[in-house]
Coordinates of C-alpha atoms and ligand atoms in Angstrom, one line a residue:
M957 CA 47.6 25.7 16.2
T958 CA 48.1 25.6 20.0
T959 CA 47.2 22.4 21.8
T960 CA 46.1 23.7 25.2
P961 CA 42.6 25.0 25.7
R962 CA 42.7 28.8 26.1
D963 CA 40.3 28.8 29.0
G964 CA 41.1 25.6 30.8
A965 CA 39.0 22.5 31.1
G966 CA 35.4 23.3 31.5
A967 CA 32.4 21.0 32.4
L968 CA 32.5 19.3 28.9
G969 CA 36.1 18.4 29.3
D970 CA 36.0 16.3 32.5
H971 CA 35.6 12.6 32.9
S972 CA 31.9 12.5 33.8
A973 CA 30.9 14.6 30.8
R974 CA 32.7 12.2 28.5
A975 CA 30.8 9.3 30.1
L976 CA 27.5 11.2 29.5
V977 CA 28.3 11.9 25.9
D978 CA 29.3 8.2 25.4
R979 CA 26.0 7.2 27.0
I980 CA 24.0 9.5 24.7
A981 CA 25.7 8.0 21.7
E982 CA 25.0 4.5 23.0
T983 CA 21.3 5.2 23.4
A984 CA 21.1 6.6 19.9
A985 CA 22.7 3.4 18.6
E986 CA 20.3 1.3 20.7
S987 CA 17.2 3.1 19.2
R988 CA 18.6 2.2 15.7
R989 CA 18.8 -1.5 16.8
L990 CA 15.3 -1.3 18.1
S991 CA 14.1 0.2 14.8
A992 CA 15.6 -2.8 13.0
V993 CA 13.8 -5.2 15.3
R994 CA 10.5 -3.4 14.6
F995 CA 10.9 -3.6 10.9
D996 CA 11.8 -7.3 11.2
L997 CA 8.6 -7.9 13.2
I998 CA 6.4 -5.9 10.8
D999 CA 7.7 -7.9 7.8
R1000 CA 7.2 -11.2 9.7
L1001 CA 3.6 -10.2 10.4
R1002 CA 3.1 -9.3 6.7
L1003 CA 4.5 -12.7 5.6
E1004 CA 2.3 -14.6 8.0
A1005 CA -0.7 -12.7 6.8
E1006 CA 0.3 -13.5 3.2
I1007 CA 0.6 -17.2 4.0
E1008 CA -2.6 -17.3 6.0
T1009 CA -4.9 -15.4 3.6
G1010 CA -3.2 -15.8 0.3
A1011 CA -3.4 -12.0 -0.1
T1012 CA -0.9 -10.2 -2.2
W1013 CA 0.6 -6.7 -1.9
H1014 CA -0.5 -5.9 -5.4
D1015 CA -4.1 -5.1 -4.5
P1016 CA -4.0 -2.3 -2.0
D1017 CA -7.8 -2.6 -1.4
D1018 CA -7.6 -6.3 -0.5
L1019 CA -9.4 -6.7 2.8
A1020 CA -6.6 -8.9 4.3
W1021 CA -4.2 -6.1 3.7
R1022 CA -6.5 -3.5 5.1
D1023 CA -6.7 -5.7 8.2
L1024 CA -2.9 -5.8 8.4
R1025 CA -2.6 -2.0 7.9
A1026 CA -5.2 -1.3 10.6
E1027 CA -3.5 -3.8 13.0
V1028 CA 0.0 -2.2 12.6
A1029 CA -1.4 1.4 12.8
A1030 CA -3.3 0.6 16.0
A1031 CA -0.2 -1.0 17.6
M1032 CA 2.0 1.9 16.7
H1033 CA -0.6 4.8 17.3
V1034 CA -0.1 6.1 13.7
H1035 CA -2.3 6.8 10.7
E1036 CA -3.0 3.8 8.4
K1037 CA -1.2 5.6 5.6
T1038 CA 1.9 5.7 7.8
A1039 CA 1.5 2.1 8.7
R1040 CA 1.3 1.2 5.0
T1041 CA 4.5 3.1 4.3
D1042 CA 6.2 1.3 7.2
I1043 CA 5.0 -2.2 6.0
E1044 CA 6.4 -1.4 2.6
L1045 CA 9.6 0.0 4.0
A1046 CA 10.0 -3.1 6.2
R1047 CA 9.5 -5.4 3.1
R1048 CA 12.1 -3.5 1.1
L1049 CA 14.6 -3.4 3.9
V1050 CA 14.3 -7.1 4.6
H1051 CA 14.2 -8.3 1.0
D1052 CA 15.8 -5.6 -1.2
F1053 CA 18.2 -3.7 1.0
A1054 CA 19.4 -6.2 3.6
A1055 CA 22.8 -4.5 4.1
T1056 CA 21.0 -1.4 5.2
L1057 CA 18.9 -3.3 7.7
D1058 CA 22.1 -5.0 9.0
G1059 CA 23.6 -1.6 9.5
M1060 CA 20.5 -0.7 11.7
R1061 CA 20.9 -4.0 13.6
V1062 CA 24.4 -3.1 14.6
G1063 CA 23.4 0.5 15.4
T1064 CA 25.3 2.4 12.7
V1065 CA 22.5 3.3 10.3
P1066 CA 19.7 5.6 11.6
E1067 CA 16.1 4.8 10.7
T1068 CA 15.8 8.2 9.0
H1069 CA 18.7 7.4 6.7
A1070 CA 17.3 3.9 5.9
R1071 CA 14.1 5.6 4.9
V1072 CA 15.9 8.0 2.6
L1073 CA 17.9 5.2 1.0
V1074 CA 14.7 3.2 0.3
E1075 CA 12.6 6.2 -0.8
H1076 CA 15.2 7.4 -3.4
S1077 CA 15.4 3.9 -4.9
A1078 CA 11.9 4.3 -6.2
G1079 CA 11.7 3.7 -10.0
L1080 CA 15.4 2.6 -10.2
A1081 CA 15.8 -0.6 -12.2
Q1082 CA 16.2 -3.7 -9.9
D1083 CA 19.6 -4.7 -11.3
L1084 CA 21.0 -1.3 -10.1
W1085 CA 19.8 -1.7 -6.4
P1086 CA 23.0 -3.4 -5.2
T1087 CA 25.2 -0.7 -6.7
Y1088 CA 23.0 2.1 -5.4
E1089 CA 23.0 0.6 -1.9
A1090 CA 26.8 -0.1 -2.0
E1091 CA 27.7 3.4 -3.0
L1092 CA 25.3 5.1 -0.6
L1093 CA 25.4 3.0 2.6
P1094 CA 29.0 3.8 3.8
F1095 CA 27.8 7.4 4.3
A1096 CA 24.8 6.6 6.4
G1097 CA 26.8 6.8 9.6
L1098 CA 28.7 9.9 8.5
L1099 CA 26.3 12.4 7.1
I1100 CA 23.3 14.2 8.7
R1101 CA 20.0 13.3 7.1
S1102 CA 19.8 16.3 4.7
R1103 CA 23.3 15.7 3.4
F1104 CA 22.6 12.0 3.0
E1105 CA 19.4 12.8 1.1
R1106 CA 21.4 15.0 -1.2
L1107 CA 23.9 12.2 -1.8
A1108 CA 21.1 9.7 -2.4
R1109 CA 19.9 11.9 -5.2
E1110 CA 23.4 12.2 -6.6
V1111 CA 24.0 8.5 -6.6
R1112 CA 20.6 7.8 -8.0
A1113 CA 21.1 10.4 -10.8
S1114 CA 24.6 9.0 -11.7
L1115 CA 23.3 5.5 -12.0
D1116 CA 20.3 6.3 -14.1
P1117 CA 20.6 9.9 -15.7
E1118 CA 18.4 9.2 -18.7
T1119 CA 15.2 8.6 -16.7
L1120 CA 15.7 11.9 -14.8
I1121 CA 14.2 13.9 -17.7
E1122 CA 10.9 12.0 -17.8
R1123 CA 10.7 11.8 -14.0
H1124 CA 11.1 15.5 -13.8
R1125 CA 8.4 16.2 -16.4
Q1126 CA 6.0 14.1 -14.4
A1127 CA 7.0 15.6 -11.0
L1128 CA 6.6 19.2 -12.4
I1129 CA 2.9 18.5 -12.8
E1130 CA 2.6 18.3 -9.0
R1131 CA 4.2 21.8 -8.3
R1132 CA 2.2 23.7 -5.7
V1133 CA 2.3 26.1 -2.7
A1134 CA 1.5 24.7 0.7
V1135 CA 0.6 26.3 4.0
E1136 CA 1.1 24.4 7.2
A1137 CA -0.2 25.5 10.6
A1138 CA 2.3 26.1 13.3
P1139 CA 1.8 27.0 17.0
D1140 CA 1.4 30.5 18.4
G1141 CA -0.5 32.0 15.5
M1142 CA 2.2 31.1 13.0
A1143 CA 2.1 29.1 9.7
W1144 CA 4.7 27.7 7.3
I1145 CA 4.3 28.6 3.6
G1146 CA 6.1 26.3 1.2
A1147 CA 6.0 25.8 -2.5
L1148 CA 6.9 22.6 -4.4
L1149 CA 8.7 24.0 -7.5
S1150 CA 11.3 22.8 -9.9
A1151 CA 14.7 22.8 -8.3
E1152 CA 16.1 25.6 -10.4
D1153 CA 13.1 27.8 -9.6
A1154 CA 13.3 27.1 -5.9
I1155 CA 17.1 27.5 -5.5
G1156 CA 17.0 30.6 -7.8
A1157 CA 14.1 32.2 -5.8
H1158 CA 15.9 31.5 -2.6
A1159 CA 19.1 33.1 -3.9
A1160 CA 17.2 36.1 -5.2
V1161 CA 15.4 36.7 -1.9
S1162 CA 18.7 36.2 -0.1
G1163 CA 20.5 38.7 -2.4
I1164 CA 17.8 41.4 -1.9
A1165 CA 18.0 40.9 1.8
R1166 CA 21.8 41.2 1.8
G1167 CA 21.4 44.6 0.1
L1168 CA 19.0 45.8 2.8
M1169 CA 21.3 44.9 5.7
V1170 CA 22.6 48.4 6.2
D1171 CA 24.0 50.0 9.4
G1172 CA 21.2 50.6 11.9
E1173 CA 19.0 47.7 10.6
T1174 CA 17.5 46.2 13.7
R1175 CA 16.1 43.0 12.0
T1176 CA 18.1 39.8 11.7
R1177 CA 19.1 38.6 8.3
S1178 CA 16.5 35.8 8.6
Q1179 CA 13.8 38.4 9.5
V1180 CA 14.7 40.5 6.5
E1181 CA 14.6 37.5 4.2
A1182 CA 11.1 36.6 5.4
D1183 CA 10.0 40.2 4.9
V1184 CA 11.5 40.3 1.4
L1185 CA 9.7 37.1 0.4
R1186 CA 6.4 38.5 1.8
D1187 CA 6.9 41.7 -0.2
L1188 CA 7.6 39.9 -3.4
L1189 CA 4.7 37.6 -3.0
L1190 CA 2.3 40.4 -2.2
D1191 CA 3.4 42.6 -5.1
A1192 CA 1.4 41.6 -8.1
S1193 CA 3.7 43.5 -10.5
G1194 CA 6.1 40.6 -10.2
L1195 CA 3.6 38.1 -11.6
T1196 CA 4.8 35.9 -14.5
P1197 CA 2.8 36.1 -17.7
S1198 CA 0.5 33.3 -18.8
A1199 CA 1.8 30.5 -21.1
E1200 CA 2.6 31.3 -24.7
P1201 CA 0.3 29.9 -27.4
G1202 CA 1.2 26.4 -28.3
A1203 CA 2.9 25.6 -25.0
A1204 CA 2.4 22.1 -23.6
P1205 CA -0.6 21.8 -21.1
G1206 CA 0.6 22.5 -17.6
A1207 CA 3.9 24.0 -18.8
S1208 CA 5.4 26.6 -16.5
P1209 CA 4.7 30.0 -18.0
G1210 CA 7.4 32.5 -18.6
A1211 CA 9.6 30.9 -15.9
R1212 CA 12.7 32.8 -14.8
R1213 CA 11.7 36.1 -16.4
G1214 CA 13.1 38.9 -14.4
L1215 CA 14.9 36.5 -12.0
R1216 CA 18.5 37.4 -11.3
P1217 CA 19.7 34.8 -8.9
E1218 CA 23.3 33.9 -8.2
V1219 CA 23.4 30.2 -8.4
L1220 CA 26.2 27.8 -9.6
L1221 CA 25.2 25.2 -12.1
H1222 CA 27.6 22.5 -13.1
V1223 CA 27.0 21.0 -16.5
P1224 CA 29.1 18.2 -18.0
V1225 CA 30.3 19.6 -21.3
L1226 CA 28.6 16.8 -23.4
T1227 CA 25.3 17.4 -21.7
A1228 CA 25.5 21.1 -22.4
I1229 CA 25.9 20.6 -26.1
G1230 CA 23.3 17.9 -26.2
E1231 CA 25.6 15.0 -26.9
A1232 CA 24.8 13.2 -23.6
D1233 CA 22.1 13.2 -20.9
D1234 CA 24.3 13.0 -17.9
A1235 CA 22.8 14.9 -14.9
A1236 CA 24.0 18.4 -14.1
S1237 CA 24.4 19.7 -10.6
L1238 CA 22.7 22.7 -9.0
E1239 CA 24.5 24.3 -6.0
G1240 CA 22.5 23.8 -2.9
Y1241 CA 20.4 21.0 -4.4
G1242 CA 22.3 18.4 -6.3
P1243 CA 21.5 16.6 -9.6
I1244 CA 19.0 18.0 -12.0
D1245 CA 18.1 16.5 -15.3
A1246 CA 19.9 17.2 -18.6
E1247 CA 17.0 18.8 -20.3
T1248 CA 16.4 21.4 -17.6
A1249 CA 20.1 22.1 -17.4
R1250 CA 20.3 22.8 -21.2
Q1251 CA 17.3 25.2 -20.9
L1252 CA 19.1 27.1 -18.1
C1253 CA 22.2 27.3 -20.1
A1254 CA 20.2 28.8 -23.0
D1255 CA 18.0 31.3 -21.2
A1256 CA 18.9 32.0 -17.6
P1257 CA 21.8 34.4 -17.6
G1258 CA 21.7 34.8 -13.8
F1259 CA 22.9 31.2 -13.3
L1260 CA 26.6 30.8 -13.2
R1261 CA 27.2 27.9 -15.5
I1262 CA 30.3 25.9 -15.0
L1263 CA 31.2 23.4 -17.7
T1264 CA 32.9 20.4 -16.2
D1265 CA 35.2 18.1 -18.2
P1266 CA 36.5 14.7 -17.5
E1267 CA 40.1 15.8 -17.0
D1268 CA 41.5 16.7 -13.6
G1269 CA 41.9 20.4 -13.1
A1270 CA 45.0 22.1 -11.7
T1271 CA 45.0 22.7 -8.0
L1272 CA 44.5 26.3 -7.2
S1273 CA 47.3 27.2 -4.8
F1274 CA 48.4 30.6 -3.6
G1275 CA 50.7 29.4 -0.8
R1276 CA 51.9 32.2 1.6
T1277 CA 51.9 34.9 -1.0
T1278 CA 48.5 36.1 0.1
Y1279 CA 46.3 35.9 3.2
R1280 CA 43.2 37.0 1.3
V1281 CA 41.6 34.2 -0.6
P1282 CA 41.6 35.0 -4.3
A1283 CA 38.3 35.1 -6.1
E1284 CA 38.7 31.9 -8.1
L1285 CA 39.7 30.0 -5.1
K1286 CA 36.7 31.4 -3.2
R1287 CA 34.4 30.2 -5.9
Y1288 CA 36.0 26.8 -5.9
L1289 CA 35.7 26.5 -2.1
R1290 CA 32.1 27.5 -2.2
V1291 CA 31.4 24.7 -4.7
R1292 CA 33.5 22.2 -2.8
D1293 CA 31.9 22.9 0.6
E1294 CA 28.5 24.4 -0.1
V1295 CA 27.8 24.5 3.6
C1296 CA 29.6 25.2 6.9
R1297 CA 32.1 22.3 7.4
F1298 CA 31.4 21.9 11.2
V1299 CA 29.8 18.6 12.3
G1300 CA 26.1 18.5 11.3
C1301 CA 25.9 22.2 10.2
S1302 CA 24.0 23.1 7.1
R1303 CA 24.5 26.9 7.0
S1304 CA 25.1 27.9 3.4
A1305 CA 28.7 28.6 2.5
E1306 CA 27.5 31.9 1.1
H1307 CA 26.9 33.1 4.6
C1308 CA 30.1 31.5 6.1
D1309 CA 33.7 32.7 6.7
I1310 CA 36.5 31.0 5.0
D1311 CA 38.7 29.7 7.8
H1312 CA 42.5 28.9 7.6
T1313 CA 42.5 25.4 9.2
V1314 CA 46.0 26.0 10.4
P1315 CA 45.9 29.7 11.2
W1316 CA 47.9 32.1 9.0
A1317 CA 49.7 33.4 12.1
E1318 CA 50.9 29.8 12.7
D1319 CA 52.3 29.4 9.1
G1320 CA 49.0 28.1 7.6
E1321 CA 48.8 28.6 3.9
T1322 CA 46.1 30.1 1.6
V1323 CA 45.7 26.8 -0.2
E1324 CA 42.7 24.6 -1.0
N1325 CA 43.7 22.0 1.6
N1326 CA 44.0 24.5 4.4
L1327 CA 40.8 26.4 3.9
A1328 CA 37.2 25.5 4.8
H1329 CA 33.9 27.3 5.2
L1330 CA 32.7 27.8 8.8
C1331 CA 29.6 29.7 9.8
R1332 CA 30.2 32.6 12.2
G1333 CA 29.1 30.5 15.3
H1334 CA 31.3 27.5 14.4
H1335 CA 34.2 29.7 13.4
R1336 CA 34.1 31.2 16.9
L1337 CA 33.8 27.7 18.4
K1338 CA 36.9 26.6 16.5
E1339 CA 38.8 29.8 17.7
R1340 CA 38.1 28.8 21.3
N1341 CA 40.3 25.9 20.5
R1342 CA 38.5 23.2 22.5
W1343 CA 37.2 21.6 19.3
K1344 CA 40.3 20.5 17.3
V1345 CA 40.2 20.0 13.5
H1346 CA 42.5 18.2 11.1
H1347 CA 42.3 18.8 7.3
D1348 CA 42.9 15.6 5.4
P1349 CA 43.4 15.0 1.6
G1350 CA 40.1 15.2 -0.3
A1351 CA 38.9 18.0 1.9
V1352 CA 37.9 15.6 4.7
L1353 CA 37.8 17.4 8.1
T1354 CA 38.3 15.4 11.2
W1355 CA 36.9 17.2 14.3
T1356 CA 37.8 16.1 17.9
S1357 CA 35.3 17.3 20.5
P1358 CA 36.3 18.6 24.0
T1359 CA 35.4 15.2 25.4
G1360 CA 37.6 13.5 22.9
R1361 CA 35.1 12.0 20.4
T1362 CA 36.0 12.4 16.7
Y1363 CA 33.8 13.2 13.8
E1364 CA 34.4 13.4 10.1
T1365 CA 32.8 15.9 7.7
R1366 CA 33.2 15.6 3.9
P1367 CA 32.9 18.1 1.1
A1368 CA 29.5 18.6 -0.4
S1369 CA 30.3 17.3 -3.8
R1370 CA 32.2 14.2 -5.0
P1371 CA 32.8 12.6 -8.3
V1372 CA 29.5 10.7 -8.5
S1373 CA 30.7 8.5 -11.4
K1374 CA 32.9 8.6 -14.4
R1375 CA 30.0 10.0 -16.4
G1376 CA 28.3 12.3 -13.8
P1377 CA 29.3 15.8 -12.7
R1378 CA 32.9 15.7 -11.5
I1379 CA 33.2 18.6 -9.1
G1380 CA 36.8 17.7 -8.3
A1381 CA 37.6 18.6 -11.9
A1382 CA 36.0 22.0 -11.7
P1383 CA 38.8 24.5 -10.9
R1384 CA 40.4 24.7 -14.3
A1385 CA 37.2 24.6 -16.2
M1386 CA 35.7 27.1 -13.8
T1387 CA 38.7 29.5 -14.1
E1388 CA 38.6 29.3 -17.9
W1389 CA 34.9 29.8 -18.0
L1390 CA 34.9 32.7 -15.6
Q1391 CA 37.6 34.4 -17.6
S1392 CA 35.7 34.0 -20.9
T1393 CA 32.0 34.4 -20.2
A1394 CA 31.2 35.2 -16.6
P1395 CA 28.6 37.9 -16.1
P1396 CA 29.7 40.4 -13.3
T1397 CA 28.8 38.9 -10.0
A1398 CA 27.9 41.5 -7.5
G1399 CA 27.2 41.2 -3.9
H1400 CA 29.6 38.4 -2.7
P1401 CA 30.9 39.5 0.7
D1402 CA 34.6 39.5 1.2
F1403 CA 35.6 37.0 3.9
Ligands
LIG2746 ZN1 28.2 26.0 11.2

């Protein structure tokens, strides 16, 4: 890799730009510190109200508490429901997750991440809170919110996999489609579905759209995907049949019939054969409960099931014998990265290029630790050579911006626990499985 920018120092490279970027980072840290102060104040107000009125949090209709909620809501110009959420969040940060609040006080933990951490602890046994916080918190300053949320689900599932089954059954009752108004005559349509239905549906829509992107197509890929979803939803011939006789009330009828998604599902081998209830991991989502995973193994042939075992797999290495990334290595990288590996990008790996970190032309090898997914835009940005990247062991990428600031990005999956899904052990299991039972997988673009 060359070390001189190809097109000379631009506006972002000079001294005043660096000062501006530093100032932006400082104000972001300052707003985190202010959030911590706000939560401290809210909890002090709650405690004073408790002492003064003898009210307890356990009765949400208690008039003293309604007073408190109204007071906080009015002060913050928010709905009382929001105020109630913040009063509870403040209480949990001050008394249950003090290290997280400390991180906000020193400006390293964003308020959004603190919210995620607290929200995903719901229902977790109290004696597991310290472990949960200790495993998750170091990543609060490293990951963007959506990745951090994914990690929170993984840590949560690894600490308490058995309760996932019952929690999922309860949550499934609430599935729904929602429409949300947007400006300029537009609206969002969303559906709360089980994770495997949502990820599978998205993969199916994406696959159909890919097939429609022929030469001369004037729509963008995103536009085609939206049109495909509309067509599928408006075509009644695709409706699933009603529930079979004897099915549990509210059970999802005929789910996955006709669906041919291309989704990777990692199932610990003992979970697959019903000997354990450790969580499985669905590509693009994270942990799903063992019961759902076993159902998918049994009756959803479109899902690429990868059985993971506790042994470390052999590293897939093809050195300088080939520039093209072999299919097994591609699959492994897709599992490892899941998304573009540039800072803060969440473009799915499926739509990304596989980039040689040290270019092939500069003796870079076609090996796992010299390859990473980059979306087309960020691939081009890297090729401009003003952002520098270093590929460290464990697939950690360290990026240096044109103004000299550094950022780390980490692979999507990590060994969540000795008992949870161990993505690091996937290559050998994956290769064996693909050789023995893989259905043909059409449609993956060559990179
Ligand atoms: Zn990207």
